[in-house]
């Protein structure tokens, strides 16, 4: 009986840390995306003629940041 209790507690702790990792990744991704968008918009506000040169790298950077969060989400579901 005690072995099953130990196993269920271990599984519960494992899932708790998986979702903690997802929360940290979502927070980090959101913070990085908001900072990147803020800096890009400040640059465009200072020099509107550079909007084309700023927008494309910003969107690429946002996509890469979002992909890291998606990788964590996938790893949480695969490891579970």
C-alpha positions as a Markdown table, in Angstrom:
| # | Residue | x | y | z |
|---|---|---|---|---|
| 1 | Unk | 0.0 | 0.0 | 0.0 |
| 2 | Unk | 2.8 | 2.4 | 0.8 |
| 3 | Unk | 4.5 | 1.9 | -2.5 |
| 4 | Unk | 1.5 | 3.2 | -4.4 |
| 5 | Unk | 1.2 | 6.2 | -2.1 |
| 6 | Unk | 4.9 | 7.0 | -2.8 |
| 7 | Unk | 4.4 | 6.6 | -6.5 |
| 8 | Unk | 1.3 | 8.8 | -6.6 |
| 9 | Unk | 3.1 | 11.5 | -4.6 |
| 10 | Unk | 6.1 | 11.4 | -6.9 |
| 11 | Unk | 3.8 | 11.7 | -10.0 |
| 12 | Unk | 2.0 | 14.7 | -8.4 |
| 13 | Unk | 5.3 | 16.4 | -7.6 |
| 14 | Unk | 6.5 | 15.7 | -11.1 |
| 15 | Unk | 3.4 | 17.3 | -12.7 |
| 16 | Unk | 3.7 | 20.3 | -10.3 |
| 17 | Unk | 7.2 | 21.0 | -11.5 |
| 18 | Unk | 6.2 | 20.5 | -15.1 |
| 19 | Unk | 3.6 | 23.2 | -14.8 |
| 20 | Unk | 5.9 | 25.4 | -12.8 |
| 21 | Unk | 8.3 | 25.2 | -15.7 |
| 22 | Unk | 5.5 | 26.1 | -18.1 |
| 23 | Unk | 4.6 | 29.1 | -16.0 |
| 24 | Unk | 8.2 | 30.3 | -15.8 |
| 25 | Unk | 8.6 | 29.9 | -19.6 |
| 26 | Unk | 5.4 | 31.7 | -20.3 |
| 27 | Unk | 6.4 | 34.6 | -17.9 |
| 28 | Unk | 9.8 | 34.8 | -19.4 |
| 29 | Unk | 8.5 | 34.7 | -23.0 |
| 30 | Unk | 5.9 | 37.3 | -22.2 |
| 31 | Unk | 8.4 | 39.6 | -20.5 |
| 32 | Unk | 10.9 | 39.3 | -23.4 |
| 33 | Unk | 8.2 | 39.9 | -26.1 |
| 34 | Unk | 6.9 | 42.9 | -24.3 |
| 35 | Unk | 10.4 | 44.4 | -23.9 |
| 36 | Unk | 11.2 | 43.7 | -27.6 |
| 37 | Unk | 8.0 | 45.3 | -28.8 |
| 38 | Unk | 8.5 | 48.3 | -26.6 |
| 39 | Unk | 12.0 | 48.9 | -27.8 |
| 40 | Unk | 11.0 | 48.5 | -31.4 |
| 41 | Unk | 8.1 | 50.9 | -31.1 |
| 42 | Unk | 10.4 | 53.4 | -29.3 |
| 43 | Unk | 12.8 | 53.1 | -32.2 |
| 44 | Unk | 10.1 | 53.6 | -34.8 |
| 45 | Unk | 8.7 | 56.6 | -32.8 |
| 46 | Unk | 12.2 | 58.2 | -32.9 |
| 47 | Unk | 12.8 | 57.5 | -36.5 |
| 48 | Unk | 9.6 | 56.6 | -38.5 |
| 49 | Unk | 11.6 | 56.2 | -41.7 |
| 50 | Unk | 13.3 | 53.2 | -40.2 |
| 51 | Unk | 10.1 | 51.3 | -39.5 |
| 52 | Unk | 10.6 | 48.8 | -42.3 |
| 53 | Unk | 14.1 | 48.0 | -41.1 |
| 54 | Unk | 12.9 | 47.5 | -37.5 |
| 55 | Unk | 9.7 | 45.7 | -38.1 |
| 56 | Unk | 11.0 | 42.6 | -39.8 |
| 57 | Unk | 13.7 | 41.7 | -37.2 |
| 58 | Unk | 11.3 | 42.4 | -34.4 |
| 59 | Unk | 8.7 | 40.0 | -35.8 |
| 60 | Unk | 11.4 | 37.4 | -36.3 |
| 61 | Unk | 12.6 | 37.9 | -32.8 |
| 62 | Unk | 9.0 | 37.6 | -31.4 |
| 63 | Unk | 8.5 | 34.4 | -33.3 |
| 64 | Unk | 11.7 | 32.9 | -31.9 |
| 65 | Unk | 10.7 | 33.9 | -28.4 |
| 66 | Unk | 7.3 | 32.4 | -28.8 |
| 67 | Unk | 8.8 | 29.2 | -30.2 |
| 68 | Unk | 10.7 | 28.7 | -26.9 |
| 69 | Unk | 7.5 | 28.8 | -24.9 |
| 70 | Unk | 5.9 | 26.4 | -27.4 |
| 71 | Unk | 8.8 | 24.0 | -27.0 |
| 72 | Unk | 8.3 | 24.0 | -23.2 |
| 73 | Unk | 4.6 | 23.4 | -23.6 |
| 74 | Unk | 5.3 | 20.4 | -25.9 |
| 75 | Unk | 7.9 | 19.0 | -23.5 |
| 76 | Unk | 5.5 | 19.2 | -20.6 |
| 77 | Unk | 2.9 | 17.2 | -22.5 |
| 78 | Unk | 5.5 | 14.7 | -23.8 |
| 79 | Unk | 7.2 | 14.2 | -20.4 |
| 80 | Unk | 3.8 | 13.7 | -18.6 |
